[in-house]
XYZ file of C-alpha atoms in Angstrom:
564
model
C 110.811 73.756 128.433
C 110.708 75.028 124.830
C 110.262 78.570 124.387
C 106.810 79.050 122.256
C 107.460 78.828 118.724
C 110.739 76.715 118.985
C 110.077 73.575 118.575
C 112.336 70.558 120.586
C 113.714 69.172 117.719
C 113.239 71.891 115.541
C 115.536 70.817 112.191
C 115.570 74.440 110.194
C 119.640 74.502 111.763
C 120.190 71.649 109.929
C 121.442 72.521 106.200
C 120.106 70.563 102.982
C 120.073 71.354 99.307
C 117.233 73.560 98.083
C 114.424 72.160 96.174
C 115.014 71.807 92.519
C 112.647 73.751 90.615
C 110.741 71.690 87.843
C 111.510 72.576 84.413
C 109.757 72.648 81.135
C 105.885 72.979 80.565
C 105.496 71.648 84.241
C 107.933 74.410 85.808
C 105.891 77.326 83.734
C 102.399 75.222 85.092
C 103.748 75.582 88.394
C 105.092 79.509 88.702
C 101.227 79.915 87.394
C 99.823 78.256 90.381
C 99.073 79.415 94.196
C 102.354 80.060 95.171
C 103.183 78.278 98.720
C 106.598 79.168 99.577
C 105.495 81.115 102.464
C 104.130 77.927 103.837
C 107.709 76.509 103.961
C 107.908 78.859 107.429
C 106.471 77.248 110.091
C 105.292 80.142 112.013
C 104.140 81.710 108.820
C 102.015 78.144 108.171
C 100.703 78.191 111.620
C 99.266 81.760 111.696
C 97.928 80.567 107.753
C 96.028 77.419 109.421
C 94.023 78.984 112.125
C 92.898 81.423 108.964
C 91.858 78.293 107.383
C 89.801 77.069 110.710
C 88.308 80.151 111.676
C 87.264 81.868 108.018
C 84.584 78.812 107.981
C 83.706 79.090 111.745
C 83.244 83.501 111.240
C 81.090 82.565 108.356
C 78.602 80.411 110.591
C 78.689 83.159 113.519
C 77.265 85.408 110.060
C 74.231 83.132 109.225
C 73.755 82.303 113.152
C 73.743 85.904 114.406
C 70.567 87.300 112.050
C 68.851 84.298 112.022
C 68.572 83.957 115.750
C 67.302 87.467 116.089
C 64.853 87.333 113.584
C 63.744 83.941 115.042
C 63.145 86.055 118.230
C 61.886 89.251 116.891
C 60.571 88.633 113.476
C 61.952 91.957 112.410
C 63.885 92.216 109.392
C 64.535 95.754 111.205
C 66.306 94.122 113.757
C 68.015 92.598 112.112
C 69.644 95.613 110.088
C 70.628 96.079 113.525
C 73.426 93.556 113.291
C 74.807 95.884 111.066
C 75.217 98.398 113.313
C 76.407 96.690 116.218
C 78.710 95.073 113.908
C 80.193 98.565 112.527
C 80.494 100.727 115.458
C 83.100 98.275 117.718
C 84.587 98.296 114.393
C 85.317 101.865 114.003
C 86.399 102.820 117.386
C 88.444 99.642 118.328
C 89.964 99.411 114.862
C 91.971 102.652 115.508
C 92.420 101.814 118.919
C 93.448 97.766 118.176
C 96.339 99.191 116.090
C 98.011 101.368 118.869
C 98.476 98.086 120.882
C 99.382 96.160 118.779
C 102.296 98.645 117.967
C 103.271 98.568 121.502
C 103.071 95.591 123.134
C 104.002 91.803 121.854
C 102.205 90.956 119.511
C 101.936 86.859 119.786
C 99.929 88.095 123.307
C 98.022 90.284 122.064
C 96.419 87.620 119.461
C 96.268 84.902 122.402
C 94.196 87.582 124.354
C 91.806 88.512 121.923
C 91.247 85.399 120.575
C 90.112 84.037 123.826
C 87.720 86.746 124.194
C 86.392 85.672 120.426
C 86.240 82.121 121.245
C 84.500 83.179 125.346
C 81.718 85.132 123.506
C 81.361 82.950 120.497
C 80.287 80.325 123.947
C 78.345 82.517 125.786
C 76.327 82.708 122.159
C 76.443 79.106 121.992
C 74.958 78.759 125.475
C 72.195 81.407 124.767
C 70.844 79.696 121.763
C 70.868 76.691 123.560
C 68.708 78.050 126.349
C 66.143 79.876 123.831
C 66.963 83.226 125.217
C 63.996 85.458 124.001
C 66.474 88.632 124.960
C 67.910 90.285 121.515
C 69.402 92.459 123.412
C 71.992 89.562 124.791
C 72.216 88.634 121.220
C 73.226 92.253 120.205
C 75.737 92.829 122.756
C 77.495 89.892 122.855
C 77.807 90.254 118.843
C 79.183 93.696 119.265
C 81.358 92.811 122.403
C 82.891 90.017 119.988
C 83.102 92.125 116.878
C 85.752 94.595 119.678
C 87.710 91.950 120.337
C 88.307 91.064 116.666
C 89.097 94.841 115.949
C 92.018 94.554 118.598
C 93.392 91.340 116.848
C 93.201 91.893 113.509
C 95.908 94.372 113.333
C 98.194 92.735 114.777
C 97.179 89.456 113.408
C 98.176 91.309 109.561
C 100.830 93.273 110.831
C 102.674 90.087 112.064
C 103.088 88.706 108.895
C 106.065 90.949 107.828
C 107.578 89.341 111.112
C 107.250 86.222 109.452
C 108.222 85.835 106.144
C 110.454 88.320 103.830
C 109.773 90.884 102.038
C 109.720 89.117 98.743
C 107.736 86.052 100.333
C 105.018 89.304 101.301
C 102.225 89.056 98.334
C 102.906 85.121 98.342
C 101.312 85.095 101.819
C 99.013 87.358 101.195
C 97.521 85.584 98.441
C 97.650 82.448 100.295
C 95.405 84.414 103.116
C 93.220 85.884 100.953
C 92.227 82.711 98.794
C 91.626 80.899 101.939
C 89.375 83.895 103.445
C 87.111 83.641 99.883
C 87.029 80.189 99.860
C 85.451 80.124 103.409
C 83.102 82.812 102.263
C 81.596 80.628 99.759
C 81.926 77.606 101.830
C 80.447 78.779 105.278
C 77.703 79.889 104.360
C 76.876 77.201 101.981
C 77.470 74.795 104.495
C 75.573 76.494 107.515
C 72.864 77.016 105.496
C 72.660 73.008 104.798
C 73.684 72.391 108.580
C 71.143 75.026 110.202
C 67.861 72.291 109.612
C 69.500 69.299 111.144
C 71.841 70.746 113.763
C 70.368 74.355 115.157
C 71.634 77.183 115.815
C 73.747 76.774 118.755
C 75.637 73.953 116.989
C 76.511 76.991 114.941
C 77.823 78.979 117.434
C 79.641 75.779 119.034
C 81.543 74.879 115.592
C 83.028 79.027 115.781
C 83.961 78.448 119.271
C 86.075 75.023 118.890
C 87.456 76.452 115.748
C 88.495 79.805 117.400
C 90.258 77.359 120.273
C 91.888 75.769 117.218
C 93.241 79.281 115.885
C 94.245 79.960 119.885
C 96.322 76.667 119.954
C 98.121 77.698 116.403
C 98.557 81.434 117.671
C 100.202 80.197 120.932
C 103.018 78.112 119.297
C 104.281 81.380 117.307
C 107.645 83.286 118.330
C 107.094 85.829 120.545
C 106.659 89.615 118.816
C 107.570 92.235 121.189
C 107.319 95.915 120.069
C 110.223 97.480 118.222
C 112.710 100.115 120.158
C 110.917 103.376 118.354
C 107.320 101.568 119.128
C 105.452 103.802 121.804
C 104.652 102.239 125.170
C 101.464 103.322 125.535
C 98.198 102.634 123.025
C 96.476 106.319 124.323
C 95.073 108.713 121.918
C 98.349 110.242 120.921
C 99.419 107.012 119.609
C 96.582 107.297 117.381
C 96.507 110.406 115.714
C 100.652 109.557 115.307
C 99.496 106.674 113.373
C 97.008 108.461 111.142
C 99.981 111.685 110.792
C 102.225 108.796 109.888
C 99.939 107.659 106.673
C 99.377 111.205 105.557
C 103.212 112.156 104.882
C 103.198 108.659 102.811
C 101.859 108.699 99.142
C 102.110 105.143 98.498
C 99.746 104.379 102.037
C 97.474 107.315 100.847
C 96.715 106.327 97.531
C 96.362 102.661 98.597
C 93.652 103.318 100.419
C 92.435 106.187 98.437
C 92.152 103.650 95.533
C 90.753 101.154 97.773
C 87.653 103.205 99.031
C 87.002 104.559 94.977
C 86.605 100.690 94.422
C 84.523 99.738 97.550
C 82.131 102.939 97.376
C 81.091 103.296 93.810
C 82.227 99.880 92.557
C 79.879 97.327 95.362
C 76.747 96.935 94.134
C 75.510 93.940 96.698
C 72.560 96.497 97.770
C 70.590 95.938 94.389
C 71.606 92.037 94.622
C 67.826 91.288 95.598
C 66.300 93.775 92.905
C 68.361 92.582 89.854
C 67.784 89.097 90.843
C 63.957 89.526 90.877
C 63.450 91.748 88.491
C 66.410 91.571 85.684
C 67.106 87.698 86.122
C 63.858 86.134 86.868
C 63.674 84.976 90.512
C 60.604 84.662 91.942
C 59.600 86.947 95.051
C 60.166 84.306 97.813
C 63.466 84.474 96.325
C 65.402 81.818 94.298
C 68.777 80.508 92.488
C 69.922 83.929 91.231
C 70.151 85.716 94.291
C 72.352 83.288 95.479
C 74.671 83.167 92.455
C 75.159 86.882 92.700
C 76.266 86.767 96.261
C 78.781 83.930 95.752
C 80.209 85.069 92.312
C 82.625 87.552 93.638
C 84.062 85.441 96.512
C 84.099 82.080 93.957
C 85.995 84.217 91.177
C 88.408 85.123 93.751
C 89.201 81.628 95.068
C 89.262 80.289 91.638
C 91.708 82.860 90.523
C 93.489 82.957 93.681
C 94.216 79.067 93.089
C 96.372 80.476 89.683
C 97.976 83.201 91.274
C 101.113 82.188 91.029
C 102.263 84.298 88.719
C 101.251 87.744 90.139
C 102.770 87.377 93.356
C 106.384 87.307 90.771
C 105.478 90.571 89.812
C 107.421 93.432 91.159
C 105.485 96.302 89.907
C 103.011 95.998 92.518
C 102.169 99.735 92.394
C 101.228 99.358 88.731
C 99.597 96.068 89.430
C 97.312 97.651 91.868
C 95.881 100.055 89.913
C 95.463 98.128 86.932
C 93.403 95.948 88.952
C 91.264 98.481 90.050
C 90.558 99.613 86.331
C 89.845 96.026 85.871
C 87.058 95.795 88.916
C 85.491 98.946 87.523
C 85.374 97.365 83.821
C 83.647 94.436 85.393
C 81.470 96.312 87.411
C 80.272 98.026 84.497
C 79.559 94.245 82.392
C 77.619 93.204 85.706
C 75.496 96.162 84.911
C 74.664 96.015 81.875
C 74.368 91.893 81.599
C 71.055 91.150 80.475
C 71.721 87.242 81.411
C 72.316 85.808 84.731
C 75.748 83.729 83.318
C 76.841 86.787 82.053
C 76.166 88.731 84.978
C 77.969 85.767 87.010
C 80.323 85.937 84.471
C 81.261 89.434 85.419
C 81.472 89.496 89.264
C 83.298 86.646 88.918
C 85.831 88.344 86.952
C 85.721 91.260 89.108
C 86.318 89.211 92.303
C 89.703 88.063 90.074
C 90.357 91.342 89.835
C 89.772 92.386 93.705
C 91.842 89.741 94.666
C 94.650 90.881 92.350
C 94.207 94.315 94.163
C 94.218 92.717 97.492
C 97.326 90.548 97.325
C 99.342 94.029 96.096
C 97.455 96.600 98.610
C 98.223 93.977 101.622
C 102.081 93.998 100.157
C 102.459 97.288 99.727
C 100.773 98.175 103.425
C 103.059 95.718 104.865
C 106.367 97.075 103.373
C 105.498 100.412 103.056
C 104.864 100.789 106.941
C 108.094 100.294 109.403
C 107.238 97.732 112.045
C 106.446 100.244 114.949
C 103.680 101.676 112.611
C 102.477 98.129 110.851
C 99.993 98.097 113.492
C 98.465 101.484 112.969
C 98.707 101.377 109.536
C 96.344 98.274 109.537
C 93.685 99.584 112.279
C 93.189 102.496 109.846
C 92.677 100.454 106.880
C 90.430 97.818 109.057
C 88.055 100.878 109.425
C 88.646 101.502 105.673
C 87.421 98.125 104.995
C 84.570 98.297 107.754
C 82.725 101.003 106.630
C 83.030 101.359 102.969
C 80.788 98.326 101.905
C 78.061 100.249 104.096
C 78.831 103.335 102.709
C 78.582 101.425 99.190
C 74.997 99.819 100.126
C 73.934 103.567 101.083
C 75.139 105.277 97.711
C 73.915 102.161 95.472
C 70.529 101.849 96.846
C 69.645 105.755 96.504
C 71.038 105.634 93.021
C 69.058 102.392 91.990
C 66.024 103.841 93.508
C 66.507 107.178 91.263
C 67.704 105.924 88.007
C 67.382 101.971 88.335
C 69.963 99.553 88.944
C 71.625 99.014 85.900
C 71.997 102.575 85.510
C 73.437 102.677 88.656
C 75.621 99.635 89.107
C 77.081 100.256 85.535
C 77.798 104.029 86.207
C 79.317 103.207 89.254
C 81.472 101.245 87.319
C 82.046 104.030 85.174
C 82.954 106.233 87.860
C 85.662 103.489 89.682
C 87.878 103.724 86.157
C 87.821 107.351 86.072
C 88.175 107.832 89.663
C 91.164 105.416 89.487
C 92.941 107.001 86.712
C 92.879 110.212 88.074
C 93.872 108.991 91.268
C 96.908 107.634 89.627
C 97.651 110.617 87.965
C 97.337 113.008 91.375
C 99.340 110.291 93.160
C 101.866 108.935 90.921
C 104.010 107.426 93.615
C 101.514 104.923 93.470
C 102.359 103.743 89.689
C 105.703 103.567 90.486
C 106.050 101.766 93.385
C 108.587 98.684 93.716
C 109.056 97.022 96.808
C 112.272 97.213 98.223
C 115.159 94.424 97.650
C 116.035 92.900 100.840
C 119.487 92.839 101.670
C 119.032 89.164 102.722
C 116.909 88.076 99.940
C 119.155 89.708 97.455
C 122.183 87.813 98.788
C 120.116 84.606 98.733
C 121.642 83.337 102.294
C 120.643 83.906 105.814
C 119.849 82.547 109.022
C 118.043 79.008 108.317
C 114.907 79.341 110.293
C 115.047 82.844 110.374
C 111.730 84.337 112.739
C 111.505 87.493 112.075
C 111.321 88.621 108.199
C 114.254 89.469 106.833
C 113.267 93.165 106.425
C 112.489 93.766 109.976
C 115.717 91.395 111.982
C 117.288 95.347 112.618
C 114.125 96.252 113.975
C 113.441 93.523 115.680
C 117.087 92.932 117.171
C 117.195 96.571 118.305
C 113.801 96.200 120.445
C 115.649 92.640 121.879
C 119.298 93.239 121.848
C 120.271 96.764 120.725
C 121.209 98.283 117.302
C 125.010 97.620 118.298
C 124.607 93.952 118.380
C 122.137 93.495 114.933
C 125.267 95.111 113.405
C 127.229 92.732 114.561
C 125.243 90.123 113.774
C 124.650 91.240 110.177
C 128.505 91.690 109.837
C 129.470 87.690 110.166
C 129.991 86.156 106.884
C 128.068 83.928 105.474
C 129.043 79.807 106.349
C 127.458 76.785 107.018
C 124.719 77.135 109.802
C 125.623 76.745 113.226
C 123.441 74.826 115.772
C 120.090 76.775 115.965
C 121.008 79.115 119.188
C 117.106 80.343 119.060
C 118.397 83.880 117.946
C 118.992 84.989 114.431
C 121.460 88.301 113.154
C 119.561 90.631 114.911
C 118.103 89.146 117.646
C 114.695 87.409 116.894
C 114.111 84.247 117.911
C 114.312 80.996 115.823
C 111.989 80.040 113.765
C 111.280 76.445 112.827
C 111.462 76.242 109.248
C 110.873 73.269 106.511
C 114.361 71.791 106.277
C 114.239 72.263 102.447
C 114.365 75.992 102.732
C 115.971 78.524 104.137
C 114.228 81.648 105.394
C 114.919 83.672 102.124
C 115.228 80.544 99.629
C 114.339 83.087 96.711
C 116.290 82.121 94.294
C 114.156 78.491 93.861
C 111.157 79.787 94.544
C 110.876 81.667 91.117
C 110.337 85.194 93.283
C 114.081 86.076 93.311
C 115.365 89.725 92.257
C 116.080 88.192 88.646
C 112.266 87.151 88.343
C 110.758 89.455 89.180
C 112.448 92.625 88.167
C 111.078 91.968 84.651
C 107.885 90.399 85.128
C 105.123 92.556 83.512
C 101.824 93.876 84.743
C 101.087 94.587 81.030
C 102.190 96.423 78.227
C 102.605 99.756 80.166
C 104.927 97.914 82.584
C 108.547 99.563 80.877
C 106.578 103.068 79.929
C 107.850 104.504 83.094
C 111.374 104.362 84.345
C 111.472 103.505 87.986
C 115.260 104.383 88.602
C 114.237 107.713 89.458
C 111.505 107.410 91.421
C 111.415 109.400 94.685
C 112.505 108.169 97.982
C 109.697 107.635 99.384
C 108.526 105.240 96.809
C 111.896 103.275 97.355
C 110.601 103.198 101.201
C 112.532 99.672 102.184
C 110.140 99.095 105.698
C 113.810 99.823 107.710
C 113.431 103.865 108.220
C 110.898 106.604 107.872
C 110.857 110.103 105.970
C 108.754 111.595 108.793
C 110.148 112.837 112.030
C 110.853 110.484 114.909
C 107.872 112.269 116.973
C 105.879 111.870 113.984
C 106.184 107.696 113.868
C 104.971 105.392 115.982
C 93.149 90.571 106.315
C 85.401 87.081 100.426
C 83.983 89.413 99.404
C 85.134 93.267 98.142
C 85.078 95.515 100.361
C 86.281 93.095 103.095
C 83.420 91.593 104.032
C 85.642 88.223 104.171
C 87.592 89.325 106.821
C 84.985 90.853 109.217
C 83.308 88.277 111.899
C-alpha cells in the first residue's frame, strides 16, 4: 500500500530534459503572466486545488450564515452578531492553532480540522433544511466552525515552505492568493443568483461536498511531522515562545506592523453603503454601486494577480512590500476623493493590485523568514492580525465618516497609510532591505527529482525523521543521474511526486533563478541601497535562528478572503 502522497507509479525518479523556455515577444508575454511553476509539484498542486474548491464553497457559508438568521430573527442586530461569533474563535484559536501545528504533523492536523469544517458545514446544512427557528444553533455552530478553521489555517500556510523552494515561495503564494480573490468575487455572485432557486441549505450542502473535496486533496499529501527543535506540546508556553520569537525579528515585526497601518486606516468598506447612496447615486433600497464597491478590490486583485508573473521574479521583496503599501494608501486616497463611481472603481481596483502585490511578498517573507518549528506560530499570530484589523478598520472609519464625512475620512486615511508606511520603513529598515535567502539547492540548480519537502527546510525536516548526521550525509553525495525514487530525499523527507518535466528546484527555466532575479527592479529606488551589508538577520535563510534555543519554538484587504 502506497504511503500517502507517493503515488504507485509516481514518474518524478524518472529524468527528462527541462522545458524550453519560449523566446522572443512570447517568452517576455509569458514571465509577465501568473507564474505556475509551483504547480509543477504535485503536492504543492494538490494543497492549491482544494483552495480552488473550498474559496467558492467559504464564500456561500458567508451569504448563507446572515441570511438565515435574519430570515429567523429579522434583526439586522443579529446579524452583526455573526461578526462576533466569527472574531472571537478567531482570536483565541488562532494563537492556539499555531502551537499545534508546530508540534505535531502537519498533513493530520489539516485532515482533522477539515473534517470538523466539512461535519459543521452539515449539521448547518441539516438545520436549514429542517427550518430551525433557533439562532442560537445557527450562532454556535458558525463559531464552532470558524475554531476549527483557526486550527487549520496555520498549518495549512505554514506547509507550503514544505512544499516548494524557497524561490518557488511568492510563485505559490500568488497562485493562492489569485484563486482566494477570484472566489471572493465569484461566490458571492453566484450564491446570490443560486439562493432564489435552490435555498439555503443547498448552500450549506455545496460548502460541505467541497470541504470533502479539499479533505480528499489534503489526505494524498506527504506526511509533515514536526521538526527536531519543534516543542511537543501546543500549551501556553508554546505560545508566548511564538510571539517572543517574532519580537527579536525585524523583518516579521515590520511585516505585520506594515500590514495592520494598511488594514486599519487604509479599509474603508464601513462607508461602502454611505458613499454609494449618497456620493454615487444609489437609491435607498440599495442598487448597482454598492455592489461595484464591494467587488472592486477583490476583481483588481484577480485581474492583476492573472499578470503577476513578473513580481514573483523580483528579489527585493522587502522593498516590494513597502512600495506596495505606499501604493494602497495612494489609491485609498483616489477612492476618496472620486467624485464618479468608474473612478472610484477605478481606484479600489488599483488598490486591490496593490494589496495583492503586498500579499504575495508579506506571505514570502513570513514563510522564509520563520524556521519551520516556528512557521506555525508565526502564521496563528498573523491569522489574528488579519482577523481583527478589518473590524478594527470598520470601527475607526465609521466614527471618522460620522465626524468629518466620508471622503474626508476615507481619503485621510489614505493619507495617513503613506506616512505611516514611510516612517515605518524608516524605524525598521530591515524591512527595505530584505532579500530572501539563496537556497543552496536552487542555487546549484540540481536536486532530488520529486523532492517533498522544500529545499530550504530537507535539514530540518531530515533531522526531525532521520537525524542531523544522516541529512549531512545525504547533502554530501554528488550530484548524478537520479536513482529509483526510494521515497526519501537528502535529508530525509519523503518523495514527492513531481511533473516529470521538472525537477524540484528547476529554477533556472522557470525565469526565477538567482540570475533573474537578483536584478529585477521594484522601481527606480531598487539599486539606492546596497544590500551586501545588510545585517544578519535580514540575510535570515529559514535554516537557523538569532534567538536562543529556549526562545524558538492565506479577497478582500484585510483578509477577509481567507476567513470562512
Amino acid at each position: 500500500m502506497s504511503e500517502p502522497g507517493l503515488d504507485d507509479n509516481d514518474e518524478s525518479s524518472t529524468s527528462s530534459p527541462p522545458p524550453r523556455r519560449p523566446r522572443g515577444r512570447l517568452g517576455r508575454l509569458g514571465r509577465l503572466m501568473l507564474d505556475t511553476e509551483p504547480l509543477r509539484v504535485a503536492p504543492f498542486r494538490r494543497l492549491w486545488t482544494s483552495t480552488v474548491v473550498t474559496s467558492v464553497g467559504a464564500q456561500f457559508a458567508a451569504v448563507a450564515v446572515p441570511k438565515q438568521i435574519f430570515d429567523i430573527t429579522g434583526s439586522s442586530g443579529w446579524v452583526g452578531l455573526t461578526g462576533l461569533f466569527g472574531l472571537v474563535p478567531l482570536l483565541v484559536f488562532g494563537l492556539w492553532g499555531g502551537a499545534i501545528a508546530d508540534s505535531v504533523d502537519r498533513r493530520k492536523l489539516m485532515i482533522v480540522t477539515n473534517l470538523g469544517i466539512a461535519t459543521t458545514a452539515l449539521l448547518l446544512w441539516a438545520a436549514a433544511a429542517v427550518n430551525t427557528d433557533s439562532v442560537w444553533t445557527v450562532l454556535l455552530l458558525y463559531a464552532l466552525q470558524q475554531s476549527f478553521f483557526a486550527v487549520n489555517m496555520p498549518a495549512r500556510t505554514a506547509s507550503v515552505a514544505r512544499l516548494v523552494s524557497t524561490a518557488q515561495l511568492p510563485a505559490a503564494q500568488a497562485l493562492t492568493a489569485t484563486v482566494a480573490q477570484l472566489g471572493a468575487v465569484v461566490g458571492p455572485l453566484l450564491a446570490g443568483i443560486l439562493l432564489p432557486f435552490v435555498g439555503l441549505s443547498t448552500l450549506y450542502l455545496v460548502d460541505a461536498l467541497s470541504l470533502l473535496v479539499a479533505l480528499a486533496a489534503v489526505w494524498r499529501l506527504p506526511a509533515m511531522p514536526p521538526s527536531a527543535s519543534a516543542p511537543r506540546r501546543a500549551g501556553l508556553r508554546s505560545v508566548i515562545d511564538g510571539v517572543r520569537y517574532m519580537r527579536v525579528h525585524t523583518v516579521l515585526v515590520a511585516v505585520l506592523v506594515l500590514d495592520v497601518i494598511a488594514m486599519v486606516f487604509g479599509l474603508p468598506r464601513a462607508l461602502f453603503p454611505e458613499m454609494a447612496e449618497r456620493t454615487f447615486g444609489d437609491p435607498p433600497g440599495g442598487g448597482a454601486a454598492l455592489g461595484l464597491l464591494y467587488a472592486a478590490l477583490p476583481l483588481g486583485a484577480f485581474l492583476f494577480g492573472l499578470f503577476s508573473g513578473w513580481v514573483t521574479r523580483i528579489r527585493r521583496q522587502g522593498a516590494g512590500l513597502v512600495i506596495a503599501g505606499l501604493c494602497w494608501g495612494l489609491a485609498v486616497i483616489g477612492f476618496g476623493l472620486a467624485d464618479s463611481l468608474w473612478l472610484a472603481v477605478l481606484f479600489l481596483a488599483l488598490g486591490g493590485a496593490a494589496d495583492l502585490v503586498g500579499t504575495i511578498y508579506r506571505g514570502a517573507m513570513l514563510q522564509t523568514v520563520a524556521t519551520d518549528d516556528m512557521r506555525g506560530r508565526t502564521q496563528g499570530v498573523f491569522l489574528v492580525v488579519v482577523a481583527g484589523g478589518p473590524r478594527l478598520a470598520d470601527v475607526l472609519h465609521g466614527t471618522a465618516g460620522a465626524s468629518v464625512g466620508t471622503a474626508a475620512a476615507t481619503a485621510g486615511g489614505g493619507v495617513l497609510v503613506v506616512v505611516l508606511t514611510i516612517v515605518g520603513a524608516l524605524l525598521l529598515p530591515a524591512v527595505w532591505r530584505y532579500r530572501p535567502p539563496v537556497d543552496d539547492q536552487d542555487a546549484a540548480g540540481a536536486g532530488a527529482a520529486g523532492s517533498d519537502a522544500a529545499p530550504s527546510d530537507a535539514a530540518q525536516v531530515g533531522a526531525a525523521q532521520v537525524g542531523a548526521a544522516e541529512s549531512e550525509s545525504a547533502r554530501a553525495e554528488p550530484a548524478g543521474p537520479e536513482p529509483e525514487s526510494t521515497g526519501l530525499v537528502p535529508g530525509g523527507a519523503a518523495a514527492v511526486d513531481t511533473d516529470t518535466d521538472v525537477g524540484a528546484v528547476d529554477t533556472a527555466d522557470t525565469g526565477v533563478g538567482a540570475g533573474d532575479t537578483a536584478d529585477a527592479p521594484v522601481g527606480a529606488l531598487d539599486t539606492v541601497l546596497a544590500v551586501d551589508a545588510v545585517d544578519p538577520e535580514i540575510r535570515t535563510t529559514g535554516h537557523e535562528s538569532d534567538v536562543p534555543a529556549e526562545t524558538e519554538r492565506n479577497g478582500q484587504r484585510g483578509g477577509d478572503a481567507t476567513v470562512r
